Amino acid sequence: MSASPVVTRFAPSPTGFLHLGGARTALFNWLYARRHGGRFLLRIEDTDRVRSTQPAIDAILSGLRWLGLDWDGEAVFQFERAGRHAAVAAQMIERGDAYRCWMTAAQIDEQRAAAKAANQPLRIRSPWRERDDGPADQPFVVRLKAPREGATTIDDQVQGPVTVQHAELDDLVLLRSDGTPTYMLAVVVDDQDMGVTHVIRGDDHLNNAFRQLPIIRAMDWPEPVYAHVPMIHGADGGKLSKRHGAVGVEAYRDELGILPEALDNYLLRLGWGHGDAEIISRAEATQWFDLAAVGKAPSRFDLKKLENLNGHYLREAGDGRLAALVAARLGMADDPALDLIERAMPALKPRAANLGELADAARFLFAERPLPIEADAAPLLDGDARGTLARAHAALDAVGRWDTEALEAAVRAVAQVAGLKLGEVAQPLRVALTGRRTSPGIFDVLALLGRAESLGRIADQMEEPAR
Ligand code: GLU
């Protein structure tokens, strides 16, 4: 372990929901800090006043909380620190590492056109780099005096060593003409002031690292360790975006009914591995996580795998917790409903891959008589089946204690007497009791519904409905 305590941070721009890629970045930062007994900080990069919104901030905070990614201390809001950013720019001018630049839009356009004609990327060469006698009453920006000789190599913990020639860098803007800081300056100053030791972020920021390091070096600040994590791609190999389906964490929670521990486990495994382990608890992840095992290649998002993991975590989850989640989905939050769903949960949860399916499977508990029969189940209630229902009704009506054992004995006896297989009795019962072809085990269904409701639902289907 390094001598200085590890400090990581997650630095989202609040311009939309918490993206899956962002959630994974946050998770990696959280795990790295926890693994090393360090601190995990949160900084909201809200300097873009037009695109930053309060709903986006709320979505990010609630998404992180839902995923169990608690941050240390208060979240830092970057915009509030604009004065400090400007002060650093002023210090850099004083030290000779930045300069005021009065280039006009026309001059910049000229360089852009020349670069285009020469088929070169635009690298601003400002005439003000070495002089400070510009027109005092005219607007200026502050530019970094970037090194032009030599090269910088970053020993990236994920990408390996990456080198950029300084000749490829330009004198980027630190302060705009209205005095507001640019992203490049703000990130560096904030990381320094927050004591960040490890910058773990998406590899779309790798190029930025080479622009940020000269600022850090100019200020004689300690250089962080960098780890640039590959992006998440969709099944077709393109960068994960809306066209691949949901990309916001809250959609996985609200629409797809994923449990947070399942999403955490999935995101962790997406691009990081520990031997063959697929199911990895938070405690294990905190012990095992390291940057060396983060893959260099982009990983592909696979909803099926996520749902498999989710099914696992649903089966592990406490029945009371699941009942509350399901009740909320069904809009049935009163105590008797919660209690019934909780009692049904052991029978419901082995089949479900998400909370939506779980809620759907629980719906029969609250259906009102006479039950609507789903279209694909209706053909199962033919004349023979209705006759079987009548026999089952008589047998069940005679049951003493309404428990699964007695119910099973009664239904088996009906089958035996009628010379039918158990399934030939169970299936019409299932349709009558739930309105569907699939449900938990029929004895569980009978027990959960209780005597009066079960017998009522069966009686409702014993006769062909009048047309
Ligand atoms: N705010 C940047 C983003 O959301 C991240 C900056 C960083 O991690 O350095 O992409």
Coordinates of C-alpha atoms and ligand atoms in Angstrom, one line a residue:
M1 CA 0.0 0.0 0.0
S2 CA 1.2 3.5 -0.8
A3 CA 2.2 5.8 2.0
S4 CA -0.4 8.5 1.5
P5 CA -3.9 7.3 2.0
V6 CA -5.9 6.6 -1.1
V7 CA -8.4 9.2 -2.2
T8 CA -10.6 8.6 -5.2
R9 CA -13.5 10.5 -6.6
F10 CA -16.5 10.3 -8.9
A11 CA -17.0 13.5 -10.9
P12 CA -20.2 13.3 -12.9
S13 CA -21.5 16.2 -15.1
P14 CA -25.2 16.5 -14.1
T15 CA -26.5 16.7 -17.6
G16 CA -28.6 13.6 -17.5
F17 CA -29.4 10.5 -15.5
L18 CA -26.7 8.3 -14.0
H19 CA -25.5 6.3 -17.0
L20 CA -24.5 2.7 -16.5
G21 CA -20.9 3.6 -17.5
G22 CA -20.9 6.3 -14.8
A23 CA -22.2 3.9 -12.2
R24 CA -19.5 1.5 -13.0
T25 CA -16.8 4.2 -12.8
A26 CA -18.3 5.2 -9.4
L27 CA -18.3 1.5 -8.3
F28 CA -14.6 1.1 -9.2
N29 CA -13.7 4.2 -7.4
W30 CA -15.7 3.2 -4.4
L31 CA -14.2 -0.2 -4.3
Y32 CA -10.6 1.0 -4.8
A33 CA -11.0 3.5 -1.9
R34 CA -12.6 0.9 0.4
R35 CA -10.1 -1.7 -0.4
H36 CA -7.2 0.6 0.6
G37 CA -8.9 2.1 3.6
G38 CA -9.1 5.4 1.8
R39 CA -11.8 7.9 1.0
F40 CA -14.3 8.1 -1.9
L41 CA -15.4 11.6 -2.8
L42 CA -18.1 12.9 -4.9
R43 CA -17.8 16.1 -7.1
I44 CA -20.7 17.4 -9.2
E45 CA -19.2 19.0 -12.2
D46 CA -21.9 21.6 -12.8
T47 CA -19.8 24.3 -14.4
D48 CA -21.8 24.0 -17.6
R49 CA -24.8 26.1 -16.4
V50 CA -26.9 25.5 -19.4
R51 CA -26.7 21.7 -19.5
S52 CA -26.5 21.0 -15.7
T53 CA -29.9 20.5 -14.1
Q54 CA -31.2 19.8 -10.6
P55 CA -33.2 16.7 -11.7
A56 CA -29.9 15.3 -13.1
I57 CA -28.2 16.0 -9.8
D58 CA -31.0 14.3 -7.9
A59 CA -30.9 11.3 -10.2
I60 CA -27.2 10.9 -9.7
L61 CA -27.3 11.2 -5.9
S62 CA -30.3 8.8 -5.7
G63 CA -28.7 6.4 -8.1
L64 CA -25.5 6.3 -6.1
R65 CA -27.4 5.8 -2.9
W66 CA -29.5 3.0 -4.3
L67 CA -26.3 1.2 -5.5
G68 CA -24.9 1.6 -2.0
L69 CA -22.0 3.8 -3.2
D70 CA -21.8 6.1 -0.2
W71 CA -19.4 9.0 -0.5
D72 CA -17.3 10.5 2.3
G73 CA -18.1 14.0 3.4
E74 CA -20.3 16.4 1.5
A75 CA -20.5 16.4 -2.3
V76 CA -18.4 19.2 -3.8
F77 CA -20.1 21.4 -6.4
Q78 CA -17.6 22.6 -8.9
F79 CA -19.4 25.8 -9.9
E80 CA -19.1 27.1 -6.4
R81 CA -15.4 26.9 -6.7
A82 CA -15.0 29.1 -9.8
G83 CA -13.3 31.8 -7.7
R84 CA -10.6 29.4 -6.6
H85 CA -10.1 28.2 -10.2
A86 CA -9.6 31.8 -11.4
A87 CA -7.2 32.4 -8.6
V88 CA -5.1 29.4 -9.7
A89 CA -5.1 30.8 -13.3
A90 CA -3.8 34.1 -11.9
Q91 CA -1.1 32.3 -10.0
M92 CA -0.1 30.5 -13.2
I93 CA 0.2 33.8 -15.1
E94 CA 2.4 35.1 -12.3
R95 CA 4.6 32.0 -12.4
G96 CA 5.0 32.3 -16.2
D97 CA 3.0 29.1 -16.9
A98 CA 0.0 30.8 -18.4
Y99 CA -0.6 34.0 -20.3
R100 CA -3.3 36.4 -21.4
C101 CA -4.3 35.9 -25.0
W102 CA -6.0 38.6 -27.0
M103 CA -6.4 36.6 -30.2
T104 CA -9.5 37.6 -32.1
A105 CA -12.0 35.2 -33.5
A106 CA -10.8 36.1 -37.0
Q107 CA -7.2 35.2 -36.1
I108 CA -8.3 31.8 -34.7
D109 CA -10.4 31.2 -37.8
E110 CA -7.4 31.9 -39.9
Q111 CA -5.3 29.3 -38.0
R112 CA -8.2 26.8 -38.3
A113 CA -8.4 27.3 -42.0
A114 CA -4.7 26.9 -42.4
A115 CA -4.7 23.7 -40.4
K116 CA -7.5 22.4 -42.4
A117 CA -5.8 23.2 -45.7
A118 CA -2.6 21.5 -44.4
N119 CA -4.7 18.6 -43.2
Q120 CA -3.4 19.1 -39.7
P121 CA -5.3 19.2 -36.4
L122 CA -5.8 22.7 -35.1
R123 CA -3.1 23.7 -32.6
I124 CA -3.5 27.3 -31.6
R125 CA -0.2 29.2 -31.8
S126 CA -0.9 32.4 -30.0
P127 CA 1.2 35.5 -30.6
W128 CA 0.7 36.4 -27.0
R129 CA 2.5 33.4 -25.5
E130 CA 5.7 35.5 -25.0
R131 CA 4.3 39.0 -24.6
D132 CA 1.9 40.8 -22.2
D133 CA 1.2 44.1 -23.8
G134 CA -2.2 43.4 -25.2
P135 CA -5.0 46.0 -25.4
A136 CA -6.0 46.4 -21.7
D137 CA -9.6 47.3 -22.6
Q138 CA -10.2 44.3 -24.9
P139 CA -11.4 40.9 -23.7
F140 CA -8.8 38.1 -23.3
V141 CA -8.7 34.5 -22.4
V142 CA -6.0 32.9 -20.2
R143 CA -4.1 30.1 -21.9
L144 CA -1.8 27.5 -20.6
K145 CA 1.8 27.8 -21.7
A146 CA 2.0 24.2 -22.7
P147 CA 5.4 22.5 -23.1
R148 CA 6.4 22.1 -26.7
E149 CA 9.5 20.0 -26.4
G150 CA 9.7 16.4 -25.2
A151 CA 6.9 14.0 -24.4
T152 CA 4.9 12.8 -21.5
T153 CA 4.3 9.1 -20.6
I154 CA 1.5 8.2 -18.4
D155 CA 1.8 4.9 -16.7
D156 CA -1.9 4.2 -16.8
Q157 CA -3.0 1.5 -14.4
V158 CA -5.4 0.0 -17.0
Q159 CA -4.1 1.1 -20.4
G160 CA -0.4 0.6 -19.6
P161 CA 2.2 3.2 -20.6
V162 CA 0.8 5.8 -23.0
T163 CA 3.0 8.5 -24.5
V164 CA 2.1 11.8 -26.2
Q165 CA 4.5 14.2 -27.8
H166 CA 4.3 17.7 -26.4
A167 CA 4.3 19.0 -30.0
E168 CA 0.8 17.6 -30.2
L169 CA -0.6 19.7 -27.4
D170 CA -1.7 23.2 -27.7
D171 CA -2.1 26.1 -25.3
L172 CA -5.5 25.3 -24.1
V173 CA -7.8 27.9 -22.6
L174 CA -7.9 27.9 -18.7
L175 CA -10.2 30.9 -18.2
R176 CA -12.7 32.1 -20.8
S177 CA -13.0 35.8 -21.7
D178 CA -15.8 36.1 -19.2
G179 CA -13.5 34.9 -16.4
T180 CA -15.1 31.5 -16.0
P181 CA -12.8 28.4 -15.8
T182 CA -12.8 25.7 -18.4
Y183 CA -13.4 22.1 -17.5
M184 CA -9.7 21.3 -17.9
L185 CA -8.6 23.7 -15.3
A186 CA -11.5 23.1 -12.9
V187 CA -10.9 19.3 -12.8
V188 CA -7.2 19.7 -11.9
V189 CA -7.7 22.3 -9.2
D190 CA -10.5 20.4 -7.6
D191 CA -8.6 17.1 -7.6
Q192 CA -5.7 18.8 -6.0
D193 CA -7.8 20.6 -3.4
M194 CA -9.7 17.4 -2.6
G195 CA -6.4 15.5 -2.2
V196 CA -7.3 13.0 -4.9
T197 CA -4.5 10.4 -5.3
H198 CA -6.1 8.1 -7.9
V199 CA -8.1 9.3 -10.9
I200 CA -10.2 6.4 -12.1
R201 CA -12.5 7.4 -15.0
G202 CA -13.7 6.5 -18.5
D203 CA -11.0 6.2 -21.2
D204 CA -12.8 9.0 -23.1
H205 CA -10.7 11.2 -20.7
L206 CA -7.3 9.7 -21.4
N207 CA -6.5 12.4 -23.9
N208 CA -7.5 15.0 -21.3
A209 CA -5.0 13.6 -18.9
F210 CA -2.2 14.8 -21.1
R211 CA -3.7 18.3 -21.1
Q212 CA -4.3 18.3 -17.4
L213 CA -0.8 17.1 -16.4
P214 CA 1.0 20.3 -17.6
I215 CA -1.3 22.3 -15.3
I216 CA -0.4 20.0 -12.4
R217 CA 3.3 20.2 -13.2
A218 CA 3.2 23.9 -13.6
M219 CA 1.8 24.2 -10.1
D220 CA 4.2 21.7 -8.6
W221 CA 1.3 19.6 -7.4
P222 CA 1.6 15.8 -6.9
E223 CA 0.5 13.8 -9.9
P224 CA -2.3 11.4 -9.4
V225 CA -2.2 7.8 -10.4
Y226 CA -4.4 7.4 -13.6
A227 CA -6.6 4.5 -14.5
H228 CA -8.7 5.0 -17.6
V229 CA -11.4 2.3 -17.8
P230 CA -12.8 1.2 -21.2
M231 CA -16.3 2.2 -22.2
I232 CA -19.3 -0.1 -22.0
H233 CA -20.5 -1.1 -25.5
G234 CA -23.8 -2.5 -26.6
A235 CA -24.3 -6.0 -28.1
D236 CA -23.5 -4.7 -31.6
G237 CA -20.1 -3.4 -30.5
G238 CA -21.1 0.3 -30.6
K239 CA -20.7 2.6 -27.6
L240 CA -23.7 1.9 -25.2
S241 CA -26.4 4.4 -26.0
K242 CA -30.1 4.9 -26.0
R243 CA -30.6 2.8 -29.1
H244 CA -29.4 -0.3 -27.1
G245 CA -32.2 0.2 -24.6
A246 CA -32.1 1.8 -21.2
V247 CA -28.8 3.4 -20.2
G248 CA -29.9 5.2 -17.0
V249 CA -29.5 3.4 -13.7
E250 CA -33.0 4.4 -12.6
A251 CA -34.6 2.6 -15.6
Y252 CA -32.9 -0.6 -14.3
R253 CA -34.4 0.0 -10.9
D254 CA -37.9 1.3 -11.9
E255 CA -38.7 -0.2 -15.3
L256 CA -36.6 -3.4 -15.4
G257 CA -37.0 -4.3 -11.7
I258 CA -33.3 -5.0 -11.1
L259 CA -32.0 -5.2 -7.5
P260 CA -29.1 -2.9 -6.7
E261 CA -26.8 -5.8 -5.6
A262 CA -27.4 -7.5 -8.9
L263 CA -26.5 -4.4 -10.9
D264 CA -23.4 -3.8 -8.8
N265 CA -22.3 -7.4 -9.3
Y266 CA -23.0 -7.1 -13.0
L267 CA -21.2 -3.8 -13.5
L268 CA -18.3 -5.1 -11.5
R269 CA -17.9 -8.2 -13.6
L270 CA -18.3 -6.1 -16.8
G271 CA -14.6 -5.4 -17.4
W272 CA -13.1 -6.8 -14.3
G273 CA -12.7 -10.3 -13.1
H274 CA -11.4 -12.5 -10.2
G275 CA -10.8 -15.9 -11.5
D276 CA -14.1 -17.6 -12.5
A277 CA -16.1 -15.9 -9.8
E278 CA -19.5 -14.6 -11.2
I279 CA -21.4 -14.1 -8.0
I280 CA -19.4 -11.7 -6.0
S281 CA -20.6 -10.1 -2.7
R282 CA -19.8 -6.6 -1.8
A283 CA -17.5 -7.8 0.9
E284 CA -15.6 -10.0 -1.5
A285 CA -15.4 -7.3 -4.1
T286 CA -13.9 -4.9 -1.4
Q287 CA -11.2 -7.5 -0.7
W288 CA -10.4 -8.4 -4.2
F289 CA -10.8 -5.3 -6.4
D290 CA -7.7 -4.1 -8.1
L291 CA -7.0 -2.0 -11.2
A292 CA -4.6 -4.5 -12.7
A293 CA -7.4 -6.9 -13.5
V294 CA -9.6 -4.3 -15.3
G295 CA -9.6 -5.3 -18.9
K296 CA -8.3 -3.0 -21.7
A297 CA -11.0 -3.9 -24.2
P298 CA -14.5 -2.4 -24.1
S299 CA -17.0 -4.7 -22.5
R300 CA -20.4 -5.5 -24.0
F301 CA -23.5 -5.1 -22.1
D302 CA -25.7 -8.2 -21.9
L303 CA -29.2 -7.8 -20.4
K304 CA -29.7 -11.6 -20.2
K305 CA -26.6 -12.0 -18.0
L306 CA -27.8 -9.1 -15.8
E307 CA -31.2 -10.8 -15.5
N308 CA -29.6 -14.1 -14.6
L309 CA -27.7 -12.4 -11.8
N310 CA -30.8 -10.6 -10.8
G311 CA -32.7 -13.9 -10.5
H312 CA -30.0 -15.2 -8.2
Y313 CA -30.2 -12.1 -6.0
L314 CA -34.0 -12.2 -6.0
R315 CA -33.8 -15.7 -4.6
E316 CA -31.3 -14.6 -1.9
A317 CA -33.3 -11.5 -0.9
G318 CA -35.4 -11.4 2.2
D319 CA -39.1 -12.0 1.6
G320 CA -40.2 -9.0 3.6
R321 CA -38.0 -6.7 1.5
L322 CA -39.2 -8.2 -1.8
A323 CA -42.8 -8.0 -0.6
A324 CA -42.5 -4.3 -0.1
L325 CA -41.0 -3.8 -3.5
V326 CA -43.7 -5.9 -5.2
A327 CA -46.5 -4.3 -3.2
A328 CA -45.3 -0.9 -4.4
R329 CA -45.3 -2.1 -8.0
L330 CA -48.9 -3.4 -7.5
G331 CA -50.0 -0.3 -5.7
M332 CA -51.1 -2.5 -2.8
A333 CA -49.2 -1.2 0.2
D334 CA -51.7 -2.0 3.0
D335 CA -50.6 -4.4 5.8
P336 CA -52.8 -7.4 4.8
A337 CA -51.6 -7.2 1.2
L338 CA -48.0 -6.9 2.3
D339 CA -48.4 -9.8 4.6
L340 CA -50.0 -12.0 1.9
I341 CA -47.3 -11.1 -0.7
E342 CA -44.6 -12.0 1.9
R343 CA -46.2 -15.3 2.6
A344 CA -46.4 -16.0 -1.2
M345 CA -42.8 -14.9 -1.8
P346 CA -41.1 -18.3 -1.3
A347 CA -43.4 -19.8 -3.9
L348 CA -43.1 -16.8 -6.3
K349 CA -39.4 -15.9 -6.3
P350 CA -37.8 -19.1 -7.7
R351 CA -39.1 -18.3 -11.2
A352 CA -38.7 -14.5 -11.5
A353 CA -35.8 -12.7 -13.3
N354 CA -36.9 -9.3 -12.2
L355 CA -39.3 -7.4 -10.0
G356 CA -41.7 -6.8 -12.8
E357 CA -42.1 -10.6 -13.3
L358 CA -42.4 -11.1 -9.6
A359 CA -45.2 -8.5 -9.3
D360 CA -46.9 -10.0 -12.3
A361 CA -46.7 -13.4 -10.8
A362 CA -48.2 -12.0 -7.5
R363 CA -51.2 -10.3 -9.3
F364 CA -53.5 -13.4 -9.0
L365 CA -53.5 -13.0 -5.2
F366 CA -55.5 -9.8 -5.6
A367 CA -57.6 -10.6 -8.6
E368 CA -61.4 -10.1 -8.3
R369 CA -64.0 -12.7 -8.9
P370 CA -65.0 -13.9 -11.4
L371 CA -61.4 -13.9 -12.6
P372 CA -60.6 -12.9 -16.2
I373 CA -59.0 -15.9 -17.8
E374 CA -56.0 -15.1 -20.0
A375 CA -56.5 -15.9 -23.7
D376 CA -53.8 -18.6 -23.9
A377 CA -55.3 -20.3 -20.7
A378 CA -58.9 -20.3 -21.8
P379 CA -58.8 -23.3 -24.1
L380 CA -57.6 -25.4 -21.1
L381 CA -61.1 -25.0 -19.6
D382 CA -63.0 -27.3 -21.9
G383 CA -66.0 -29.4 -20.8
D384 CA -63.9 -32.2 -19.3
A385 CA -61.9 -29.7 -17.3
R386 CA -65.0 -28.1 -15.9
G387 CA -66.2 -31.5 -14.8
T388 CA -62.9 -32.1 -13.1
L389 CA -63.2 -28.7 -11.4
A390 CA -66.6 -29.8 -10.0
R391 CA -65.1 -32.9 -8.5
A392 CA -62.1 -31.0 -7.1
H393 CA -64.5 -28.4 -5.6
A394 CA -66.4 -31.2 -3.8
A395 CA -63.2 -32.8 -2.5
L396 CA -61.6 -29.5 -1.4
D397 CA -64.8 -28.4 0.3
A398 CA -64.6 -31.5 2.5
V399 CA -61.0 -30.8 3.6
G400 CA -60.7 -30.2 7.3
R401 CA -57.5 -28.1 7.9
W402 CA -56.7 -26.0 4.9
D403 CA -53.0 -26.7 4.7
T404 CA -50.8 -27.8 1.8
E405 CA -50.6 -31.4 3.0
A406 CA -54.4 -31.9 3.3
L407 CA -54.9 -30.0 0.0
E408 CA -52.4 -32.2 -1.8
A409 CA -54.0 -35.4 -0.5
A410 CA -57.4 -34.2 -1.6
V411 CA -56.3 -33.2 -5.1
R412 CA -54.4 -36.5 -5.5
A413 CA -57.5 -38.4 -4.5
V414 CA -59.6 -36.6 -7.1
A415 CA -57.0 -37.6 -9.8
Q416 CA -56.9 -41.2 -8.7
V417 CA -60.6 -41.7 -8.6
A418 CA -61.1 -40.1 -12.0
G419 CA -58.2 -42.0 -13.5
L420 CA -56.4 -38.8 -14.4
K421 CA -52.8 -37.7 -14.0
L422 CA -52.2 -35.2 -11.3
G423 CA -51.4 -32.5 -13.9
E424 CA -54.8 -33.1 -15.5
V425 CA -56.4 -31.9 -12.3
A426 CA -53.8 -29.3 -11.4
Q427 CA -53.9 -27.5 -14.7
P428 CA -57.6 -26.6 -14.8
L429 CA -57.3 -25.7 -11.1
R430 CA -54.4 -23.4 -11.9
V431 CA -56.4 -21.7 -14.6
A432 CA -59.5 -21.3 -12.4
L433 CA -57.4 -20.0 -9.4
T434 CA -55.0 -17.7 -11.2
G435 CA -56.5 -17.1 -14.7
R436 CA -53.2 -18.2 -16.2
R437 CA -51.3 -21.2 -17.5
T438 CA -48.3 -20.7 -15.2
S439 CA -48.3 -20.0 -11.5
P440 CA -46.5 -21.2 -8.3
G441 CA -47.3 -24.8 -7.3
I442 CA -51.0 -25.4 -7.1
F443 CA -51.1 -26.5 -3.4
D444 CA -49.3 -23.2 -2.5
V445 CA -51.8 -21.3 -4.6
L446 CA -54.7 -22.9 -2.7
A447 CA -53.1 -22.4 0.7
L448 CA -52.4 -18.7 -0.1
L449 CA -55.8 -17.9 -1.4
G450 CA -57.6 -19.6 1.5
R451 CA -60.7 -21.8 1.6
A452 CA -63.4 -19.3 0.7
E453 CA -61.6 -17.6 -2.1
S454 CA -60.3 -20.8 -3.6
L455 CA -63.7 -22.5 -3.6
G456 CA -65.3 -19.4 -5.0
R457 CA -62.9 -19.1 -7.9
I458 CA -63.2 -22.8 -8.7
A459 CA -67.0 -22.6 -8.6
D460 CA -66.9 -19.6 -10.9
Q461 CA -65.4 -21.8 -13.6
M462 CA -67.3 -25.0 -13.1
E463 CA -70.0 -23.9 -15.6
E464 CA -69.5 -22.8 -19.1
P465 CA -69.9 -19.0 -19.0
A466 CA -73.3 -17.9 -20.4
R467 CA -72.9 -16.1 -23.7
Ligands
GLU1 N1 -17.2 15.3 -15.5 C1 -16.6 14.4 -16.3 C2 -17.6 13.5 -16.9 O1 -18.7 13.4 -16.4 C3 -15.6 13.5 -15.6 C4 -14.3 14.2 -15.3 C5 -13.3 13.4 -14.7 O2 -13.6 12.3 -14.2 O3 -12.1 13.8 -14.6 O4 -17.3 12.9 -17.9

